[in-house]
Short mmCIF file of C-alpha atoms and ligand atoms in Angstrom, two decimals:
data_model
loop_
_atom_site.label_atom_id
_atom_site.label_comp_id
_atom_site.label_asym_id
_atom_site.label_seq_id
_atom_site.Cartn_x
_atom_site.Cartn_y
_atom_site.Cartn_z
CA MET A 1 -31.73 10.34 -2.70
CA GLU A 2 -28.96 7.89 -3.44
CA THR A 3 -26.21 7.88 -0.82
CA THR A 4 -22.96 8.64 -2.59
CA ALA A 5 -19.48 7.73 -1.48
CA ARG A 6 -18.93 11.41 -0.77
CA THR A 7 -21.77 11.73 1.74
CA ARG A 8 -20.76 8.47 3.44
CA ARG A 9 -17.20 9.65 3.59
CA GLY A 10 -18.23 12.70 5.55
CA LYS A 11 -18.55 10.43 8.54
CA LYS A 12 -15.29 8.54 7.99
CA SER A 13 -13.75 9.83 11.19
CA ASP A 14 -16.53 8.22 13.22
CA TYR A 15 -15.31 4.77 12.28
CA ARG A 16 -12.53 2.73 13.86
CA MET A 17 -9.28 1.73 12.15
CA ARG A 18 -10.27 -1.90 11.82
CA THR A 19 -13.18 -0.72 9.66
CA HIS A 20 -10.98 1.68 7.67
CA LEU A 21 -8.55 -1.11 6.84
CA ILE A 22 -11.43 -2.93 5.15
CA HIS A 23 -13.09 0.01 3.36
CA GLY A 24 -10.02 2.12 2.69
CA ASN A 25 -10.50 5.50 1.15
CA PHE A 26 -13.79 4.41 -0.32
CA GLU A 27 -13.51 6.98 -3.06
CA SER A 28 -10.29 7.83 -4.85
CA LYS A 29 -9.44 10.37 -7.48
CA ARG A 30 -7.10 7.75 -8.82
CA TRP A 31 -9.97 5.76 -10.25
CA ASP A 32 -13.71 6.19 -10.27
CA TYR A 33 -14.94 3.09 -8.52
CA ASP A 34 -17.94 4.49 -6.72
CA HIS A 35 -20.03 1.59 -8.01
CA HIS A 36 -17.52 -1.19 -7.44
CA VAL A 37 -17.63 -3.17 -4.23
CA ILE A 38 -14.07 -4.29 -4.96
CA PRO A 39 -11.64 -1.80 -6.51
CA PRO A 40 -10.72 -2.70 -10.10
CA ILE A 41 -7.39 -4.25 -10.93
CA SER A 42 -5.68 -2.30 -13.66
CA SER A 43 -3.09 -3.78 -15.95
CA SER A 44 -1.87 -1.21 -18.41
CA THR A 45 1.81 -0.43 -18.78
CA THR A 46 1.08 2.68 -20.77
CA PHE A 47 -1.78 5.19 -20.86
CA ARG A 48 -3.66 6.88 -23.69
CA LEU A 49 -2.80 10.56 -23.79
CA SER A 50 -5.43 12.78 -25.32
CA SER A 51 -2.97 15.42 -26.54
CA VAL A 52 0.73 16.20 -26.59
CA GLU A 53 0.02 19.02 -24.17
CA ARG A 54 -1.55 16.68 -21.66
CA ALA A 55 1.37 14.27 -22.08
CA ALA A 56 3.82 17.09 -21.45
CA ARG A 57 1.94 18.06 -18.34
CA GLY A 58 1.98 14.45 -17.14
CA PHE A 59 5.78 14.39 -17.40
CA SER A 60 6.37 17.80 -15.90
CA GLU A 61 3.97 17.36 -13.01
CA PHE A 62 5.37 14.01 -11.99
CA PRO A 63 5.49 13.20 -9.15
CA SER A 64 3.79 16.12 -7.48
CA ALA A 65 0.29 15.64 -8.91
CA VAL A 66 -0.90 13.07 -6.39
CA LEU A 67 0.22 14.63 -3.15
CA ASP A 68 -3.32 15.65 -2.41
CA PRO A 69 -5.28 12.90 -4.11
CA GLY A 70 -8.57 14.36 -2.90
CA VAL A 71 -7.98 17.50 -4.97
CA LYS A 72 -6.25 16.54 -8.21
CA HIS A 73 -6.40 13.71 -10.69
CA PRO A 74 -2.89 12.52 -11.52
CA ILE A 75 -2.10 12.25 -15.23
CA TYR A 76 -1.00 8.68 -15.78
CA VAL A 77 1.69 8.20 -18.42
CA TYR A 78 3.55 4.96 -17.79
CA ASP A 79 3.28 2.25 -15.11
CA ARG A 80 6.80 2.78 -13.70
CA TYR A 81 5.91 6.43 -12.98
CA ASP A 82 2.51 6.04 -11.41
CA GLU A 83 -0.53 3.84 -11.81
CA PRO A 84 -4.01 3.78 -10.21
CA THR A 85 -4.24 0.39 -8.42
CA ARG A 86 -0.87 0.80 -6.76
CA GLY A 87 -1.82 4.42 -6.00
CA MET A 88 -4.94 3.29 -4.16
CA LEU A 89 -2.89 0.83 -2.15
CA GLU A 90 -0.39 3.59 -1.30
CA GLU A 91 -3.16 5.89 -0.03
CA ASN A 92 -4.40 3.16 2.27
CA LEU A 93 -0.96 2.13 3.47
CA ALA A 94 -0.12 5.73 4.34
CA TYR A 95 -3.35 6.00 6.26
CA ALA A 96 -2.80 2.72 8.12
CA GLU A 97 0.68 3.75 9.20
CA GLY A 98 -0.24 7.35 10.03
CA GLY A 99 2.00 8.88 7.35
CA ASP A 100 1.42 11.58 4.76
CA CYS A 101 2.49 9.42 1.83
CA ALA A 102 3.53 5.93 0.84
CA VAL A 103 5.55 4.69 -2.12
CA ALA A 104 5.31 0.97 -2.96
CA PHE A 105 8.15 -1.17 -4.31
CA SER A 106 8.60 -4.58 -5.83
CA SER A 107 9.95 -6.09 -2.60
CA GLY A 108 10.85 -5.15 0.95
CA MET A 109 14.53 -4.92 -0.10
CA ALA A 110 13.67 -2.52 -2.96
CA ALA A 111 11.83 -0.35 -0.42
CA ILE A 112 14.75 -0.43 2.06
CA SER A 113 17.23 0.39 -0.72
CA ALA A 114 15.11 3.42 -1.68
CA ALA A 115 14.67 4.63 1.90
CA LEU A 116 18.46 4.58 2.28
CA GLY A 117 19.19 5.61 -1.30
CA ILE A 118 17.39 8.94 -1.14
CA HIS A 119 19.61 9.98 1.81
CA ILE A 120 23.11 9.04 0.82
CA SER A 121 25.94 10.31 -1.38
CA ALA A 122 29.56 9.14 -1.48
CA GLY A 123 31.23 10.08 1.81
CA ASP A 124 28.07 9.82 3.91
CA HIS A 125 27.61 7.55 6.89
CA ILE A 126 24.85 5.20 8.05
CA LEU A 127 24.42 3.96 11.62
CA ALA A 128 22.47 0.70 11.98
CA HIS A 129 21.60 -1.58 14.83
CA ARG A 130 24.04 -4.52 14.84
CA MET A 131 21.26 -7.11 14.30
CA LEU A 132 19.32 -6.77 11.04
CA TYR A 133 17.24 -8.75 8.57
CA GLY A 134 19.70 -10.79 6.44
CA GLY A 135 18.93 -8.94 3.19
CA THR A 136 19.46 -5.55 4.83
CA HIS A 137 22.67 -6.81 6.37
CA ASN A 138 23.91 -7.85 2.89
CA LEU A 139 22.87 -4.52 1.38
CA LEU A 140 24.90 -2.62 3.97
CA ARG A 141 27.96 -4.90 3.99
CA LEU A 142 28.27 -5.75 0.32
CA TRP A 143 27.06 -2.66 -1.54
CA MET A 144 27.40 0.46 0.61
CA PRO A 145 31.23 0.31 0.61
CA ARG A 146 31.14 0.28 -3.20
CA PHE A 147 29.21 3.56 -3.12
CA ARG A 148 31.77 4.94 -0.60
CA VAL A 149 29.09 5.05 2.04
CA ALA A 150 30.39 4.08 5.47
CA VAL A 151 28.28 1.89 7.77
CA ASP A 152 28.78 1.48 11.48
CA TYR A 153 26.87 -0.82 13.75
CA CYS A 154 25.75 0.04 17.23
CA ASP A 155 23.72 -1.47 20.02
CA LEU A 156 20.47 0.50 19.95
CA LEU A 157 19.17 -1.39 22.94
CA HIS A 158 21.18 1.41 24.59
CA PRO A 159 20.27 4.47 22.44
CA THR A 160 22.62 6.83 24.26
CA GLN A 161 25.48 4.91 22.60
CA LEU A 162 24.56 6.87 19.47
CA ARG A 163 26.06 10.04 20.96
CA LYS A 164 29.54 8.50 20.58
CA LEU A 165 28.92 7.24 17.04
CA ILE A 166 27.06 9.98 15.20
CA ALA A 167 29.52 11.67 12.85
CA PRO A 168 29.26 14.91 10.81
CA ARG A 169 28.33 12.88 7.69
CA THR A 170 25.82 10.56 9.44
CA ARG A 171 22.57 10.70 7.44
CA VAL A 172 20.58 7.73 8.69
CA VAL A 173 19.94 5.76 11.87
CA TYR A 174 18.39 2.45 10.86
CA PHE A 175 16.85 -0.40 12.87
CA GLU A 176 14.09 -2.99 13.24
CA THR A 177 11.92 -3.49 16.28
CA PRO A 178 11.11 -6.17 17.36
CA ILE A 179 14.55 -7.42 16.35
CA ASN A 180 14.74 -10.56 14.25
CA PRO A 181 14.89 -13.23 15.66
CA THR A 182 15.49 -12.38 19.30
CA MET A 183 12.33 -10.25 19.71
CA GLU A 184 14.22 -7.61 21.71
CA LEU A 185 12.74 -4.12 21.38
CA ILE A 186 14.38 -0.83 20.54
CA ASP A 187 12.80 2.24 22.13
CA ILE A 188 11.89 4.34 19.09
CA SER A 189 11.26 7.62 20.95
CA ALA A 190 14.48 7.25 22.95
CA VAL A 191 16.44 6.88 19.68
CA ARG A 192 14.67 9.90 18.21
CA LYS A 193 15.49 11.96 21.32
CA VAL A 194 19.23 11.36 20.88
CA VAL A 195 19.05 12.04 17.11
CA ASP A 196 17.22 15.33 17.81
CA GLU A 197 20.14 16.54 19.97
CA PHE A 198 22.24 16.44 16.78
CA ASN A 199 19.58 17.62 14.34
CA SER A 200 18.94 20.74 16.36
CA LYS A 201 22.48 21.87 15.45
CA ARG A 202 22.21 21.03 11.72
CA PRO A 203 20.59 22.67 8.71
CA PRO A 204 17.41 20.76 7.65
CA ASP A 205 19.03 19.32 4.53
CA ARG A 206 21.69 17.63 6.67
CA HIS A 207 19.29 16.17 9.23
CA ILE A 208 19.71 12.59 10.26
CA SER A 209 16.66 10.48 9.42
CA THR A 210 15.49 7.73 11.75
CA ILE A 211 14.26 4.80 9.64
CA VAL A 212 12.38 1.88 11.21
CA ASP A 213 11.65 -1.46 9.58
CA ASN A 214 8.15 -2.22 10.96
CA THR A 215 7.67 -5.54 9.17
CA PHE A 216 7.52 -7.70 12.31
CA ALA A 217 4.99 -5.58 14.20
CA THR A 218 2.88 -4.25 11.26
CA PRO A 219 1.04 -0.93 11.71
CA PHE A 220 -1.66 -2.79 13.64
CA CYS A 221 0.74 -3.37 16.54
CA GLN A 222 3.04 -0.36 16.33
CA ARG A 223 3.20 2.97 14.49
CA PRO A 224 6.80 4.21 14.56
CA LEU A 225 6.00 7.53 12.81
CA GLN A 226 4.00 8.59 15.85
CA LEU A 227 6.88 7.56 18.10
CA GLY A 228 9.49 9.68 16.24
CA ALA A 229 10.60 7.73 13.16
CA ASP A 230 10.96 9.80 9.97
CA LEU A 231 10.35 6.85 7.66
CA VAL A 232 8.87 3.39 8.07
CA VAL A 233 9.71 0.55 5.74
CA HIS A 234 7.82 -2.73 5.32
CA SER A 235 8.15 -5.94 3.48
CA LEU A 236 4.54 -6.27 2.23
CA THR A 237 5.51 -9.87 1.47
CA LYS A 238 4.94 -10.64 5.16
CA ASN A 239 1.96 -9.91 7.40
CA ILE A 240 0.50 -6.98 5.48
CA GLY A 241 0.29 -9.23 2.41
CA GLY A 242 -0.74 -11.98 4.81
CA PHE A 243 -1.30 -14.85 2.40
CA GLY A 244 2.18 -15.46 1.02
CA THR A 245 1.22 -15.01 -2.61
CA ASP A 246 3.01 -11.80 -3.61
CA MET A 247 6.18 -9.85 -2.91
CA GLY A 248 6.20 -6.15 -2.23
CA GLY A 249 7.58 -3.37 -0.08
CA VAL A 250 6.67 0.17 0.95
CA VAL A 251 8.23 3.30 2.39
CA ILE A 252 5.90 5.55 4.39
CA GLY A 253 6.63 8.96 5.86
CA GLY A 254 6.18 12.72 5.71
CA THR A 255 5.47 14.81 2.61
CA PRO A 256 9.07 15.93 1.95
CA PHE A 257 10.07 12.31 1.20
CA TYR A 258 7.43 11.79 -1.47
CA VAL A 259 9.18 13.38 -4.44
CA PRO A 260 12.61 11.83 -3.87
CA LEU A 261 11.07 8.38 -3.28
CA MET A 262 8.98 8.53 -6.45
CA GLN A 263 11.96 9.73 -8.47
CA TYR A 264 14.18 7.03 -6.97
CA ARG A 265 11.59 4.38 -7.87
CA ARG A 266 11.16 5.77 -11.38
CA ASP A 267 14.92 5.74 -11.99
CA PHE A 268 16.05 2.54 -10.21
CA GLY A 269 12.87 0.82 -11.34
CA GLY A 270 11.87 -1.38 -8.42
CA VAL A 271 8.19 -0.62 -8.84
CA LEU A 272 5.39 -2.75 -7.34
CA SER A 273 3.38 -4.50 -10.02
CA PRO A 274 -0.31 -3.44 -10.11
CA LYS A 275 -1.38 -7.10 -9.93
CA ALA A 276 0.51 -7.57 -6.68
CA ALA A 277 -0.73 -4.18 -5.44
CA TRP A 278 -4.30 -5.34 -6.06
CA ALA A 279 -3.79 -8.42 -3.88
CA PHE A 280 -2.45 -6.31 -1.03
CA LEU A 281 -5.30 -3.83 -1.48
CA VAL A 282 -8.11 -6.35 -1.68
CA TYR A 283 -6.94 -9.28 0.50
CA GLY A 284 -3.97 -8.20 2.62
CA LEU A 285 -4.65 -4.85 4.23
CA PRO A 286 -8.41 -5.39 4.76
CA THR A 287 -7.80 -8.62 6.73
CA LEU A 288 -4.76 -7.40 8.69
CA ALA A 289 -6.59 -6.60 11.93
CA ALA A 290 -8.65 -9.80 11.94
CA ARG A 291 -5.56 -11.93 11.25
CA ILE A 292 -3.29 -10.31 13.82
CA VAL A 293 -5.90 -10.37 16.60
CA ASN A 294 -6.21 -14.15 16.11
CA GLN A 295 -2.46 -14.77 15.61
CA GLN A 296 -1.71 -12.87 18.79
CA LYS A 297 -4.15 -14.94 20.83
CA THR A 298 -2.42 -18.08 19.57
CA ALA A 299 1.05 -16.63 20.24
CA MET A 300 0.04 -15.90 23.84
CA ARG A 301 -1.34 -19.38 24.39
CA VAL A 302 1.72 -21.03 22.91
CA ALA A 303 4.05 -18.75 24.87
CA GLU A 304 2.34 -19.82 28.12
CA PHE A 305 2.66 -23.45 27.12
CA LEU A 306 6.38 -23.19 26.19
CA LYS A 307 7.23 -21.21 29.35
CA SER A 308 6.78 -24.22 31.58
CA HIS A 309 8.15 -26.86 29.21
CA PRO A 310 11.10 -28.75 30.77
CA LYS A 311 13.15 -28.77 27.53
CA ILE A 312 13.00 -25.02 27.05
CA ALA A 313 15.51 -22.56 28.49
CA ARG A 314 13.66 -19.34 27.62
CA VAL A 315 10.68 -18.04 25.71
CA VAL A 316 10.79 -14.53 24.26
CA TYR A 317 7.39 -13.09 23.43
CA PRO A 318 6.60 -9.42 24.16
CA GLY A 319 3.18 -10.42 25.50
CA LEU A 320 4.59 -12.46 28.42
CA ASP A 321 4.84 -10.90 31.87
CA CYS A 322 8.38 -12.24 32.11
CA PHE A 323 9.43 -10.42 28.87
CA PRO A 324 12.61 -8.55 29.86
CA GLN A 325 11.40 -5.25 28.31
CA ARG A 326 7.81 -5.59 29.55
CA ASP A 327 7.25 -1.86 30.15
CA LEU A 328 8.64 -0.76 26.79
CA ALA A 329 6.55 -3.45 25.06
CA ARG A 330 3.36 -2.16 26.67
CA ARG A 331 4.21 1.43 25.80
CA GLN A 332 5.35 0.86 22.21
CA MET A 333 3.32 -2.07 20.90
CA VAL A 334 -0.31 -0.95 20.98
CA SER A 335 -3.12 -1.42 18.51
CA TYR A 336 -5.11 1.41 16.96
CA ASP A 337 -7.55 1.40 19.82
CA GLY A 338 -4.82 1.52 22.46
CA LYS A 339 -4.77 -2.20 23.43
CA PHE A 340 -1.48 -3.98 24.06
CA ALA A 341 -0.52 -5.70 20.78
CA PRO A 342 2.53 -7.95 21.16
CA GLY A 343 2.29 -9.39 17.67
CA HIS A 344 2.52 -12.78 15.99
CA MET A 345 6.23 -13.61 16.27
CA LEU A 346 7.80 -15.73 19.03
CA TYR A 347 11.30 -17.00 19.73
CA PHE A 348 12.32 -19.74 22.12
CA VAL A 349 15.58 -21.40 23.02
CA LEU A 350 16.13 -25.05 23.87
CA LYS A 351 18.15 -26.11 26.90
CA GLY A 352 21.70 -27.47 26.73
CA ASP A 353 25.21 -26.40 25.81
CA HIS A 354 25.67 -24.92 22.32
CA GLU A 355 26.21 -28.20 20.51
CA THR A 356 23.41 -30.10 22.26
CA ALA A 357 20.98 -27.18 21.82
CA ARG A 358 21.84 -26.73 18.15
CA LYS A 359 21.26 -30.43 17.43
CA ALA A 360 18.01 -30.30 19.38
CA ALA A 361 16.76 -27.25 17.44
CA ASP A 362 17.65 -28.87 14.11
CA GLY A 363 15.94 -32.08 15.32
CA PHE A 364 12.83 -30.09 16.23
CA ALA A 365 12.78 -28.45 12.80
CA ASN A 366 13.28 -31.72 10.97
CA HIS A 367 10.50 -33.34 12.93
CA VAL A 368 8.23 -30.42 12.05
CA ALA A 369 9.24 -30.71 8.38
CA GLN A 370 8.42 -34.42 8.24
CA PHE A 371 5.56 -34.97 10.62
CA SER A 372 3.81 -31.75 11.50
CA TYR A 373 0.50 -31.07 9.80
CA CYS A 374 -0.20 -27.47 10.89
CA MET A 375 3.35 -26.10 11.12
CA THR A 376 5.63 -25.67 8.13
CA LEU A 377 9.41 -25.45 8.10
CA ALA A 378 10.01 -22.36 5.93
CA VAL A 379 11.62 -18.94 6.05
CA SER A 380 9.46 -15.82 5.77
CA LEU A 381 6.62 -14.98 8.14
CA GLY A 382 3.21 -13.37 8.51
CA GLN A 383 1.01 -15.84 6.68
CA ILE A 384 -2.19 -17.65 7.58
CA LYS A 385 -0.02 -20.79 7.91
CA THR A 386 2.28 -21.18 10.91
CA LEU A 387 5.91 -21.09 9.82
CA VAL A 388 8.89 -22.39 11.81
CA GLU A 389 12.53 -21.67 11.19
CA ILE A 390 15.90 -22.09 12.88
CA PRO A 391 17.71 -18.71 12.71
CA PHE A 392 21.14 -20.14 13.72
CA SER A 393 21.31 -22.64 10.80
CA MET A 394 18.93 -20.95 8.35
CA THR A 395 18.19 -17.18 8.07
CA HIS A 396 21.17 -16.03 10.11
CA SER A 397 23.73 -18.54 8.81
CA GLY A 398 25.51 -15.69 6.97
CA LEU A 399 26.78 -14.37 10.33
CA SER A 400 29.87 -15.89 11.96
CA ALA A 401 29.22 -18.13 14.98
CA GLU A 402 30.72 -15.40 17.16
CA GLU A 403 28.39 -12.69 15.74
CA LYS A 404 25.41 -14.95 16.20
CA LEU A 405 26.27 -15.63 19.85
CA GLN A 406 27.03 -11.94 20.52
CA THR A 407 23.61 -10.91 19.22
CA GLY A 408 21.64 -13.56 21.05
CA THR A 409 20.96 -15.79 18.06
CA ASP A 410 21.32 -18.97 20.08
CA PRO A 411 22.29 -22.33 18.60
CA GLY A 412 19.12 -23.72 20.23
CA GLY A 413 16.84 -20.91 19.02
CA ILE A 414 13.58 -21.51 17.16
CA ARG A 415 11.43 -18.79 15.59
CA ILE A 416 7.69 -19.19 15.01
CA SER A 417 5.38 -17.00 12.97
CA PHE A 418 1.83 -17.90 13.94
CA GLY A 419 -0.87 -18.42 11.39
CA LEU A 420 -4.63 -18.87 11.77
CA GLU A 421 -4.80 -22.59 12.60
CA ASP A 422 -6.60 -23.67 15.80
CA TRP A 423 -4.13 -22.99 18.64
CA HIS A 424 -4.80 -26.40 20.24
CA ASP A 425 -3.47 -28.06 17.07
CA ILE A 426 -0.38 -25.87 17.00
CA ILE A 427 0.41 -26.70 20.63
CA GLU A 428 -0.03 -30.42 19.93
CA ASP A 429 2.34 -30.28 16.94
CA ILE A 430 4.90 -28.37 19.02
CA ARG A 431 4.52 -30.82 21.94
CA THR A 432 5.03 -33.82 19.65
CA ALA A 433 8.12 -32.30 18.04
CA LEU A 434 9.59 -31.43 21.45
CA ASP A 435 8.92 -35.00 22.65
CA HIS A 436 11.02 -36.32 19.81
CA ILE A 437 14.19 -34.37 20.54
CA CYS A 438 16.59 -35.70 23.13
C1 PLP B 501 11.36 -10.15 4.66
C2 PLP B 501 11.91 -8.97 5.34
C3 PLP B 501 12.54 -7.94 4.58
C4 PLP B 501 12.74 -8.02 3.10
O1 PLP B 501 11.55 -8.07 2.38
P1 PLP B 501 11.45 -8.80 0.92
O2 PLP B 501 10.02 -8.54 0.60
O3 PLP B 501 11.79 -10.23 1.13
O4 PLP B 501 12.40 -8.10 0.04
C5 PLP B 501 12.98 -6.84 5.29
N1 PLP B 501 12.87 -6.75 6.61
C6 PLP B 501 12.28 -7.71 7.36
C7 PLP B 501 12.19 -7.52 8.84
C8 PLP B 501 11.79 -8.86 6.73
O5 PLP B 501 11.23 -9.81 7.48
#
């Protein structure tokens, strides 16, 4: 008898996550691809409807039809509503992150806008950690005031501070961990504990949601939903995508968020293109574990090398024993099989007063840009190529010098996102660039 996907799937729970990331759901009601080794890419903005009645059902059932994809075939009507390739990616992203559902967007920022957008009305209040990805920072500073949504910033390295800042109209507590670029960690369960003190006194429709941007860690290294987050957002553009070819974003969480997120996406329109979804589904997610395991090894080796370098004041990598939040790192950043997973991002600071250090960091970056073979001066992160950037003069230049200093974005700071090159070569390129700065 031929083994069908269904009989093989009966044993799915026997396999480890690294295997699941490669094989995904194996069988999806979204598309019959039992006989494909690679899921098909679909590219159809509109769908043939066999009758007016079926069309009417498609509209009226949206977006509830796919909540249990194992049971019901969704009726596809139009790409911006729902579409099979993106749907298959969403099933697998939800599974990887340990959520009930995932909704994919055209970029990380579209996903973050939606995660916030479904919570807020004029008069509401958002609390965010004071240090955020630049795009998120712009979204909160530039646009929220125009919607009459108040934003306050707090230091979530001390979660009990929230008690003083949560207001009756607070709807969201928002942060990233590890924090960009300083690699400090926010204790997700500690934040949730404080938020729960307030939620226990509120009706469910006024609950405060804890939203975590998990882009830096990826679900391989950290699963915030299990630690108490209500929603996780990702820029798929980074290490889930992994190859730097496509932009995307996703929001993952519990079932109650599915309908509002799908409606928000339908109406604001920031939908992930099926062609980009296919790349994440076929190349990105299946290789995530293999890439991170190797990137982490490199990060650890480079961290050890930098630690004893005479031109370096400090190295911040969660994998190092001298990492200031060592215990939290070991508790919070673990892979699917329970191993410590400190990730692929590293930050280090050059010695010297502000002006000397800033010149040295810029000198390092310019040397990398001109002479390095295996490191590239570029923003973004999470690719198979090692990327170097200077937060103080590049990604975080929108902040005032005072804000940068307050938040630990040092003038001499350098951020590295490790790729898959041989770690010996990366160390040699770093050593050469360090030799050339005064
Ligand atoms: C890149 C990034 C984003 C934004 O994602 P885009 O895909 O560029 O819109 C959000 N958060 C973090 C931490 C990021 O690194």
